Structure formats: structure tokens, C-alpha cells
């Protein structure tokens, strides 16, 4: 067996690296899934990681070392033709990805908040952020020509949406899709796709 073309380095968790793992699994591309814990990270020389942050994707075919989680998934999506068929469809993929980036920003403060602040952050997330964005995505999915967000086939935006909606559910312990049945059905549809289903069954178990 030949060595994998891609190497993805990240902490031992899903968080912002999982969409790249899903995408590579969906296209049946073997990859080196390098994981470490905080202690190992603290002891590491960060020179191999742009900006001293992870995830980082290495493409052994062209020597690229790419940081920034969304840039990584977009790069892979372009390579594997999961960016829609037109510039407009590619732009919609970017738009949905940025929606989930915005939503992530809203919950990052939870890592360091005290209990009272956590309740406040979660309430704002559910009462303001989620309706603002999910009502649009729910409606887009209802009006979609197919089973996916854009066009008639899977794009990286579908992977981003399925992953982050699940991550929010797990991390916040709230059913964030309770009022968005079309998004829920879409999430489950993505998780059942060949490659993605297999990855979910075999990936290392981590809380989020
Ligand atoms: N915007 C970046 C954020 C990267 C980031 O902050 N990664 C965290 C892990 S989730 C990290 O590398 N933390 C280690 C550190 O800053 O020392 C992305 O989307 O990749």
C-alpha cells in the first residue's frame, strides 16, 4: 500500500478538523490522521505549523502546508470537485462556511466562562444566533432542487453544516436542530453517505 498523500495534524478531537477528515473519507482518500493532546502540543516545536496553530494539512504531492481549517476544507473541496458547478455555487459554499465560522465565534467564550456566564452565552446562542442563521438554512434546504444545500449534489458546505450542527448539539448539550427538521434530515443524510458513514464508525472516540 502506498503512503497517504495527505497528512492532517490536530488535537485528538473533532472540533474544527473534522470536516477535512469527513471530506477525505467521503472521497475515499487515505490520510495520515496525526493527533496529539495538550501536553504533547505544548512540548512540540511549532515551526511545522503555520501561525503555530492547528489544524494543518500537508499535501505530499506539492509540498503544501496549509493552515486555517476552512482554507483546508475549501482546498480539498476544489481538488475533489465538491465546490458546486459554477462560481455562484462556489460562493454559496463559502457563505455557508462563514455562517458556521460566525456561530463558532459565539460559543468559543464557553471554554473560559464561569457557570453563570455559560448560561448567558448558551441562551444568547439559542435565542439570537441560531434563529438568525438556521432559519435561512432551513428555508434554503426546503427550496433546494435536491437533497443538498447547493445544486443537486454534495458540496463541502453540506459537510460543514452536518458537522457543526452536531458539534453544537454535543458541546452545548442542547438539541440545536429541534426547530429545524429539514436541517436535521439533511445532517442525517450527510452522515449516511458512503465514506462518511464508515469514518464515523471507525474514527477515534472523542467527546467533540
Ligand atoms: N482560525 C483558525 C483557528 C485555529 C486555532 O485556533 N486552533 C487551535 C485549536 S482549535 C490551536 O491551534 N490552539 C493551540 C494554540 O493556540 O497554541 C482555524 O480555523 O484553523
PDB file of C-alpha atoms and ligand atoms in Angstrom:
ATOM      1  CA  UNK A   1       0.000   0.000   0.000  1.00  0.00           C
ATOM      2  CA  UNK A   2       1.339   3.446  -0.869  1.00  0.00           C
ATOM      3  CA  UNK A   3       1.773   6.147   1.792  1.00  0.00           C
ATOM      4  CA  UNK A   4      -1.181   8.539   2.180  1.00  0.00           C
ATOM      5  CA  UNK A   5      -0.953  11.725   0.112  1.00  0.00           C
ATOM      6  CA  UNK A   6      -2.387  13.854   2.897  1.00  0.00           C
ATOM      7  CA  UNK A   7      -1.403  14.404   6.497  1.00  0.00           C
ATOM      8  CA  UNK A   8      -3.759  16.233   8.844  1.00  0.00           C
ATOM      9  CA  UNK A   9      -2.421  17.380  12.208  1.00  0.00           C
ATOM     10  CA  UNK A  10      -4.738  18.410  15.029  1.00  0.00           C
ATOM     11  CA  UNK A  11      -5.599  17.809  18.646  1.00  0.00           C
ATOM     12  CA  UNK A  12      -7.264  14.495  19.470  1.00  0.00           C
ATOM     13  CA  UNK A  13     -10.760  15.787  18.823  1.00  0.00           C
ATOM     14  CA  UNK A  14     -13.234  16.707  16.119  1.00  0.00           C
ATOM     15  CA  UNK A  15     -13.891  20.418  16.612  1.00  0.00           C
ATOM     16  CA  UNK A  16     -12.546  22.342  13.557  1.00  0.00           C
ATOM     17  CA  UNK A  17     -10.555  19.498  11.934  1.00  0.00           C
ATOM     18  CA  UNK A  18     -13.371  17.004  11.436  1.00  0.00           C
ATOM     19  CA  UNK A  19     -14.786  18.473   8.190  1.00  0.00           C
ATOM     20  CA  UNK A  20     -11.443  17.783   6.447  1.00  0.00           C
ATOM     21  CA  UNK A  21     -11.463  14.227   7.805  1.00  0.00           C
ATOM     22  CA  UNK A  22     -15.043  13.766   6.588  1.00  0.00           C
ATOM     23  CA  UNK A  23     -14.213  15.118   3.154  1.00  0.00           C
ATOM     24  CA  UNK A  24     -11.157  12.900   2.700  1.00  0.00           C
ATOM     25  CA  UNK A  25     -13.175   9.911   3.880  1.00  0.00           C
ATOM     26  CA  UNK A  26     -16.034  10.738   1.506  1.00  0.00           C
ATOM     27  CA  UNK A  27     -13.688  10.829  -1.494  1.00  0.00           C
ATOM     28  CA  UNK A  28     -12.030   7.645  -0.181  1.00  0.00           C
ATOM     29  CA  UNK A  29      -8.621   9.295   0.080  1.00  0.00           C
ATOM     30  CA  UNK A  30      -6.446   7.706   2.736  1.00  0.00           C
ATOM     31  CA  UNK A  31      -4.850  10.279   5.061  1.00  0.00           C
ATOM     32  CA  UNK A  32      -2.446  10.332   7.966  1.00  0.00           C
ATOM     33  CA  UNK A  33      -4.560  11.433  10.919  1.00  0.00           C
ATOM     34  CA  UNK A  34      -1.963  12.877  13.306  1.00  0.00           C
ATOM     35  CA  UNK A  35      -3.395  13.637  16.758  1.00  0.00           C
ATOM     36  CA  UNK A  36      -1.923  14.946  19.977  1.00  0.00           C
ATOM     37  CA  UNK A  37      -3.003  16.047  23.420  1.00  0.00           C
ATOM     38  CA  UNK A  38      -2.342  19.427  25.037  1.00  0.00           C
ATOM     39  CA  UNK A  39       0.798  18.240  26.832  1.00  0.00           C
ATOM     40  CA  UNK A  40       2.302  16.884  23.610  1.00  0.00           C
ATOM     41  CA  UNK A  41       1.351  20.088  21.784  1.00  0.00           C
ATOM     42  CA  UNK A  42       2.962  22.256  24.459  1.00  0.00           C
ATOM     43  CA  UNK A  43       6.201  20.286  24.096  1.00  0.00           C
ATOM     44  CA  UNK A  44       6.225  20.448  20.291  1.00  0.00           C
ATOM     45  CA  UNK A  45       8.341  22.594  18.038  1.00  0.00           C
ATOM     46  CA  UNK A  46       5.672  24.629  16.222  1.00  0.00           C
ATOM     47  CA  UNK A  47       7.786  25.506  13.191  1.00  0.00           C
ATOM     48  CA  UNK A  48       5.905  22.979  11.041  1.00  0.00           C
ATOM     49  CA  UNK A  49       2.597  24.640  11.823  1.00  0.00           C
ATOM     50  CA  UNK A  50       1.777  27.942  10.087  1.00  0.00           C
ATOM     51  CA  UNK A  51       0.943  30.578  12.725  1.00  0.00           C
ATOM     52  CA  UNK A  52       1.680  27.990  15.450  1.00  0.00           C
ATOM     53  CA  UNK A  53      -1.923  26.746  15.151  1.00  0.00           C
ATOM     54  CA  UNK A  54      -3.699  23.615  14.012  1.00  0.00           C
ATOM     55  CA  UNK A  55      -5.293  22.035  12.036  1.00  0.00           C
ATOM     56  CA  UNK A  56      -2.601  21.866   9.383  1.00  0.00           C
ATOM     57  CA  UNK A  57      -2.917  19.879   6.186  1.00  0.00           C
ATOM     58  CA  UNK A  58       0.131  18.649   4.330  1.00  0.00           C
ATOM     59  CA  UNK A  59      -0.246  17.673   0.691  1.00  0.00           C
ATOM     60  CA  UNK A  60       2.750  15.490  -0.097  1.00  0.00           C
ATOM     61  CA  UNK A  61       2.191  15.821  -3.847  1.00  0.00           C
ATOM     62  CA  UNK A  62       3.058  19.509  -3.954  1.00  0.00           C
ATOM     63  CA  UNK A  63       4.635  20.129  -0.535  1.00  0.00           C
ATOM     64  CA  UNK A  64       1.839  22.458   0.592  1.00  0.00           C
ATOM     65  CA  UNK A  65       1.465  23.003   4.325  1.00  0.00           C
ATOM     66  CA  UNK A  66      -1.864  24.676   4.829  1.00  0.00           C
ATOM     67  CA  UNK A  67      -3.279  26.216   7.977  1.00  0.00           C
ATOM     68  CA  UNK A  68      -6.774  27.574   8.737  1.00  0.00           C
ATOM     69  CA  UNK A  69      -9.487  24.950   8.946  1.00  0.00           C
ATOM     70  CA  UNK A  70     -11.824  26.442   6.345  1.00  0.00           C
ATOM     71  CA  UNK A  71      -9.000  27.048   3.862  1.00  0.00           C
ATOM     72  CA  UNK A  72      -8.074  23.380   4.281  1.00  0.00           C
ATOM     73  CA  UNK A  73     -11.564  22.072   3.537  1.00  0.00           C
ATOM     74  CA  UNK A  74     -12.011  24.524   0.651  1.00  0.00           C
ATOM     75  CA  UNK A  75      -8.683  23.398  -0.850  1.00  0.00           C
ATOM     76  CA  UNK A  76      -9.687  19.746  -0.647  1.00  0.00           C
ATOM     77  CA  UNK A  77     -13.167  20.505  -1.945  1.00  0.00           C
ATOM     78  CA  UNK A  78     -11.697  22.235  -5.006  1.00  0.00           C
ATOM     79  CA  UNK A  79      -9.383  19.296  -5.626  1.00  0.00           C
ATOM     80  CA  UNK A  80     -12.179  16.764  -5.330  1.00  0.00           C
ATOM     81  CA  UNK A  81     -14.828  18.832  -7.117  1.00  0.00           C
ATOM     82  CA  UNK A  82     -17.095  19.453  -4.157  1.00  0.00           C
ATOM     83  CA  UNK A  83     -17.462  23.210  -4.670  1.00  0.00           C
ATOM     84  CA  UNK A  84     -20.556  23.266  -6.866  1.00  0.00           C
ATOM     85  CA  UNK A  85     -20.581  23.730 -10.614  1.00  0.00           C
ATOM     86  CA  UNK A  86     -20.398  27.498 -11.018  1.00  0.00           C
ATOM     87  CA  UNK A  87     -18.667  30.460  -9.372  1.00  0.00           C
ATOM     88  CA  UNK A  88     -22.012  31.360  -7.826  1.00  0.00           C
ATOM     89  CA  UNK A  89     -22.341  27.897  -6.284  1.00  0.00           C
ATOM     90  CA  UNK A  90     -18.752  28.041  -5.015  1.00  0.00           C
ATOM     91  CA  UNK A  91     -19.540  31.416  -3.434  1.00  0.00           C
ATOM     92  CA  UNK A  92     -22.604  29.968  -1.704  1.00  0.00           C
ATOM     93  CA  UNK A  93     -20.370  27.239  -0.234  1.00  0.00           C
ATOM     94  CA  UNK A  94     -18.117  29.969   1.165  1.00  0.00           C
ATOM     95  CA  UNK A  95     -21.127  31.799   2.553  1.00  0.00           C
ATOM     96  CA  UNK A  96     -22.412  28.776   4.459  1.00  0.00           C
ATOM     97  CA  UNK A  97     -18.916  28.033   5.759  1.00  0.00           C
ATOM     98  CA  UNK A  98     -18.652  31.594   7.076  1.00  0.00           C
ATOM     99  CA  UNK A  99     -22.029  31.227   8.773  1.00  0.00           C
ATOM    100  CA  UNK A 100     -20.671  28.353  10.822  1.00  0.00           C
ATOM    101  CA  UNK A 101     -17.478  30.316  11.496  1.00  0.00           C
ATOM    102  CA  UNK A 102     -19.661  33.115  12.929  1.00  0.00           C
ATOM    103  CA  UNK A 103     -21.579  30.618  15.042  1.00  0.00           C
ATOM    104  CA  UNK A 104     -18.371  29.083  16.368  1.00  0.00           C
ATOM    105  CA  UNK A 105     -17.162  32.525  17.456  1.00  0.00           C
ATOM    106  CA  UNK A 106     -20.299  32.825  19.574  1.00  0.00           C
ATOM    107  CA  UNK A 107     -19.531  29.721  21.593  1.00  0.00           C
ATOM    108  CA  UNK A 108     -15.721  29.952  21.952  1.00  0.00           C
ATOM    109  CA  UNK A 109     -16.086  32.036  25.165  1.00  0.00           C
ATOM    110  CA  UNK A 110     -17.706  28.970  26.780  1.00  0.00           C
ATOM    111  CA  UNK A 111     -14.237  27.420  27.200  1.00  0.00           C
ATOM    112  CA  UNK A 112     -13.261  30.007  29.797  1.00  0.00           C
ATOM    113  CA  UNK A 113     -16.615  31.222  31.173  1.00  0.00           C
ATOM    114  CA  UNK A 114     -17.867  30.654  34.718  1.00  0.00           C
ATOM    115  CA  UNK A 115     -21.202  28.831  35.228  1.00  0.00           C
ATOM    116  CA  UNK A 116     -23.324  31.983  35.262  1.00  0.00           C
ATOM    117  CA  UNK A 117     -21.714  33.309  32.089  1.00  0.00           C
ATOM    118  CA  UNK A 118     -22.122  29.906  30.407  1.00  0.00           C
ATOM    119  CA  UNK A 119     -25.891  30.054  30.897  1.00  0.00           C
ATOM    120  CA  UNK A 120     -25.911  33.553  29.380  1.00  0.00           C
ATOM    121  CA  UNK A 121     -23.806  32.532  26.350  1.00  0.00           C
ATOM    122  CA  UNK A 122     -25.936  29.452  25.659  1.00  0.00           C
ATOM    123  CA  UNK A 123     -29.163  31.458  25.928  1.00  0.00           C
ATOM    124  CA  UNK A 124     -27.891  34.115  23.506  1.00  0.00           C
ATOM    125  CA  UNK A 125     -26.744  31.389  21.126  1.00  0.00           C
ATOM    126  CA  UNK A 126     -30.117  29.643  21.107  1.00  0.00           C
ATOM    127  CA  UNK A 127     -32.299  32.755  21.157  1.00  0.00           C
ATOM    128  CA  UNK A 128     -30.393  35.016  18.777  1.00  0.00           C
ATOM    129  CA  UNK A 129     -27.635  33.348  16.760  1.00  0.00           C
ATOM    130  CA  UNK A 130     -29.343  30.054  15.931  1.00  0.00           C
ATOM    131  CA  UNK A 131     -32.628  31.560  14.633  1.00  0.00           C
ATOM    132  CA  UNK A 132     -30.755  34.229  12.666  1.00  0.00           C
ATOM    133  CA  UNK A 133     -28.765  31.673  10.687  1.00  0.00           C
ATOM    134  CA  UNK A 134     -30.692  28.402  10.855  1.00  0.00           C
ATOM    135  CA  UNK A 135     -33.990  29.913   9.667  1.00  0.00           C
ATOM    136  CA  UNK A 136     -32.218  30.851   6.424  1.00  0.00           C
ATOM    137  CA  UNK A 137     -30.529  27.470   6.017  1.00  0.00           C
ATOM    138  CA  UNK A 138     -33.787  25.631   6.820  1.00  0.00           C
ATOM    139  CA  UNK A 139     -35.591  27.620   4.153  1.00  0.00           C
ATOM    140  CA  UNK A 140     -32.754  27.188   1.616  1.00  0.00           C
ATOM    141  CA  UNK A 141     -32.868  23.439   2.131  1.00  0.00           C
ATOM    142  CA  UNK A 142     -36.654  23.351   1.702  1.00  0.00           C
ATOM    143  CA  UNK A 143     -36.289  25.257  -1.580  1.00  0.00           C
ATOM    144  CA  UNK A 144     -33.281  23.240  -2.738  1.00  0.00           C
ATOM    145  CA  UNK A 145     -33.509  21.402  -6.044  1.00  0.00           C
ATOM    146  CA  UNK A 146     -32.107  18.282  -4.450  1.00  0.00           C
ATOM    147  CA  UNK A 147     -31.072  16.757  -1.167  1.00  0.00           C
ATOM    148  CA  UNK A 148     -28.257  19.205  -0.555  1.00  0.00           C
ATOM    149  CA  UNK A 149     -27.700  22.880   0.192  1.00  0.00           C
ATOM    150  CA  UNK A 150     -26.406  23.877  -3.220  1.00  0.00           C
ATOM    151  CA  UNK A 151     -27.260  22.401  -6.593  1.00  0.00           C
ATOM    152  CA  UNK A 152     -28.080  18.745  -6.881  1.00  0.00           C
ATOM    153  CA  UNK A 153     -25.058  17.121  -5.318  1.00  0.00           C
ATOM    154  CA  UNK A 154     -22.929  17.202  -2.203  1.00  0.00           C
ATOM    155  CA  UNK A 155     -20.600  20.152  -1.621  1.00  0.00           C
ATOM    156  CA  UNK A 156     -18.244  20.916   1.251  1.00  0.00           C
ATOM    157  CA  UNK A 157     -20.940  23.234   2.648  1.00  0.00           C
ATOM    158  CA  UNK A 158     -23.083  20.163   3.380  1.00  0.00           C
ATOM    159  CA  UNK A 159     -20.228  18.606   5.331  1.00  0.00           C
ATOM    160  CA  UNK A 160     -19.637  21.824   7.271  1.00  0.00           C
ATOM    161  CA  UNK A 161     -23.332  22.134   8.147  1.00  0.00           C
ATOM    162  CA  UNK A 162     -23.748  18.492   9.178  1.00  0.00           C
ATOM    163  CA  UNK A 163     -20.600  18.525  11.302  1.00  0.00           C
ATOM    164  CA  UNK A 164     -21.050  21.813  13.125  1.00  0.00           C
ATOM    165  CA  UNK A 165     -24.731  21.281  13.881  1.00  0.00           C
ATOM    166  CA  UNK A 166     -23.744  18.001  15.534  1.00  0.00           C
ATOM    167  CA  UNK A 167     -20.786  19.607  17.317  1.00  0.00           C
ATOM    168  CA  UNK A 168     -23.047  22.315  18.760  1.00  0.00           C
ATOM    169  CA  UNK A 169     -25.500  19.650  19.915  1.00  0.00           C
ATOM    170  CA  UNK A 170     -22.775  17.727  21.699  1.00  0.00           C
ATOM    171  CA  UNK A 171     -20.801  20.649  23.080  1.00  0.00           C
ATOM    172  CA  UNK A 172     -23.802  22.618  24.319  1.00  0.00           C
ATOM    173  CA  UNK A 173     -25.876  19.534  25.228  1.00  0.00           C
ATOM    174  CA  UNK A 174     -28.813  21.231  23.525  1.00  0.00           C
ATOM    175  CA  UNK A 175     -30.817  19.938  20.574  1.00  0.00           C
ATOM    176  CA  UNK A 176     -29.956  22.906  18.380  1.00  0.00           C
ATOM    177  CA  UNK A 177     -31.920  21.433  15.458  1.00  0.00           C
ATOM    178  CA  UNK A 178     -35.148  20.844  17.383  1.00  0.00           C
ATOM    179  CA  UNK A 179     -36.939  23.580  15.407  1.00  0.00           C
ATOM    180  CA  UNK A 180     -35.190  22.845  12.130  1.00  0.00           C
ATOM    181  CA  UNK A 181     -36.378  19.437  10.895  1.00  0.00           C
ATOM    182  CA  UNK A 182     -35.113  19.907   7.334  1.00  0.00           C
ATOM    183  CA  UNK A 183     -31.614  20.663   8.611  1.00  0.00           C
ATOM    184  CA  UNK A 184     -31.830  17.637  10.881  1.00  0.00           C
ATOM    185  CA  UNK A 185     -32.830  15.376   7.959  1.00  0.00           C
ATOM    186  CA  UNK A 186     -30.023  16.883   5.887  1.00  0.00           C
ATOM    187  CA  UNK A 187     -27.483  16.279   8.663  1.00  0.00           C
ATOM    188  CA  UNK A 188     -28.533  12.628   8.926  1.00  0.00           C
ATOM    189  CA  UNK A 189     -28.439  12.237   5.129  1.00  0.00           C
ATOM    190  CA  UNK A 190     -24.838  13.511   5.033  1.00  0.00           C
ATOM    191  CA  UNK A 191     -23.799  11.191   7.872  1.00  0.00           C
ATOM    192  CA  UNK A 192     -25.194   8.198   5.962  1.00  0.00           C
ATOM    193  CA  UNK A 193     -23.159   8.824   2.826  1.00  0.00           C
ATOM    194  CA  UNK A 194     -20.619   6.158   1.886  1.00  0.00           C
ATOM    195  CA  UNK A 195     -17.215   7.074   3.252  1.00  0.00           C
ATOM    196  CA  UNK A 196     -18.655   9.428   5.862  1.00  0.00           C
ATOM    197  CA  UNK A 197     -20.665   6.627   7.466  1.00  0.00           C
ATOM    198  CA  UNK A 198     -17.552   4.414   7.560  1.00  0.00           C
ATOM    199  CA  UNK A 199     -15.400   7.206   9.007  1.00  0.00           C
ATOM    200  CA  UNK A 200     -17.945   7.843  11.788  1.00  0.00           C
ATOM    201  CA  UNK A 201     -17.889   4.138  12.665  1.00  0.00           C
ATOM    202  CA  UNK A 202     -14.107   3.809  12.784  1.00  0.00           C
ATOM    203  CA  UNK A 203     -12.787   7.219  13.931  1.00  0.00           C
ATOM    204  CA  UNK A 204     -11.212   7.563  17.380  1.00  0.00           C
ATOM    205  CA  UNK A 205     -13.873   8.233  20.015  1.00  0.00           C
ATOM    206  CA  UNK A 206     -13.571  11.780  21.386  1.00  0.00           C
ATOM    207  CA  UNK A 207     -16.219  13.904  23.117  1.00  0.00           C
ATOM    208  CA  UNK A 208     -16.176  16.662  20.477  1.00  0.00           C
TER     209      UNK A 208
HETATM  210  N1  LIG B   1      -8.984  30.160  12.615  1.00  0.00           N
HETATM  211  C1  LIG B   1      -8.154  29.013  12.866  1.00  0.00           C
HETATM  212  C2  LIG B   1      -8.103  28.747  14.353  1.00  0.00           C
HETATM  213  C3  LIG B   1      -7.023  27.756  14.691  1.00  0.00           C
HETATM  214  C4  LIG B   1      -6.919  27.539  16.183  1.00  0.00           C
HETATM  215  O1  LIG B   1      -7.117  28.476  16.986  1.00  0.00           O
HETATM  216  N2  LIG B   1      -6.562  26.309  16.559  1.00  0.00           N
HETATM  217  C5  LIG B   1      -6.390  25.985  17.946  1.00  0.00           C
HETATM  218  C6  LIG B   1      -7.007  24.621  18.230  1.00  0.00           C
HETATM  219  S1  LIG B   1      -8.741  24.607  17.939  1.00  0.00           S
HETATM  220  C7  LIG B   1      -4.911  25.911  18.256  1.00  0.00           C
HETATM  221  O2  LIG B   1      -4.086  25.662  17.396  1.00  0.00           O
HETATM  222  N3  LIG B   1      -4.570  26.089  19.526  1.00  0.00           N
HETATM  223  C8  LIG B   1      -3.235  25.920  20.009  1.00  0.00           C
HETATM  224  C9  LIG B   1      -2.524  27.190  20.340  1.00  0.00           C
HETATM  225  O3  LIG B   1      -3.033  28.282  20.003  1.00  0.00           O
HETATM  226  O4  LIG B   1      -1.452  27.089  20.938  1.00  0.00           O
HETATM  227  C10 LIG B   1      -8.694  27.802  12.092  1.00  0.00           C
HETATM  228  O5  LIG B   1      -9.885  27.806  11.755  1.00  0.00           O
HETATM  229  O6  LIG B   1      -7.923  26.884  11.799  1.00  0.00           O
END
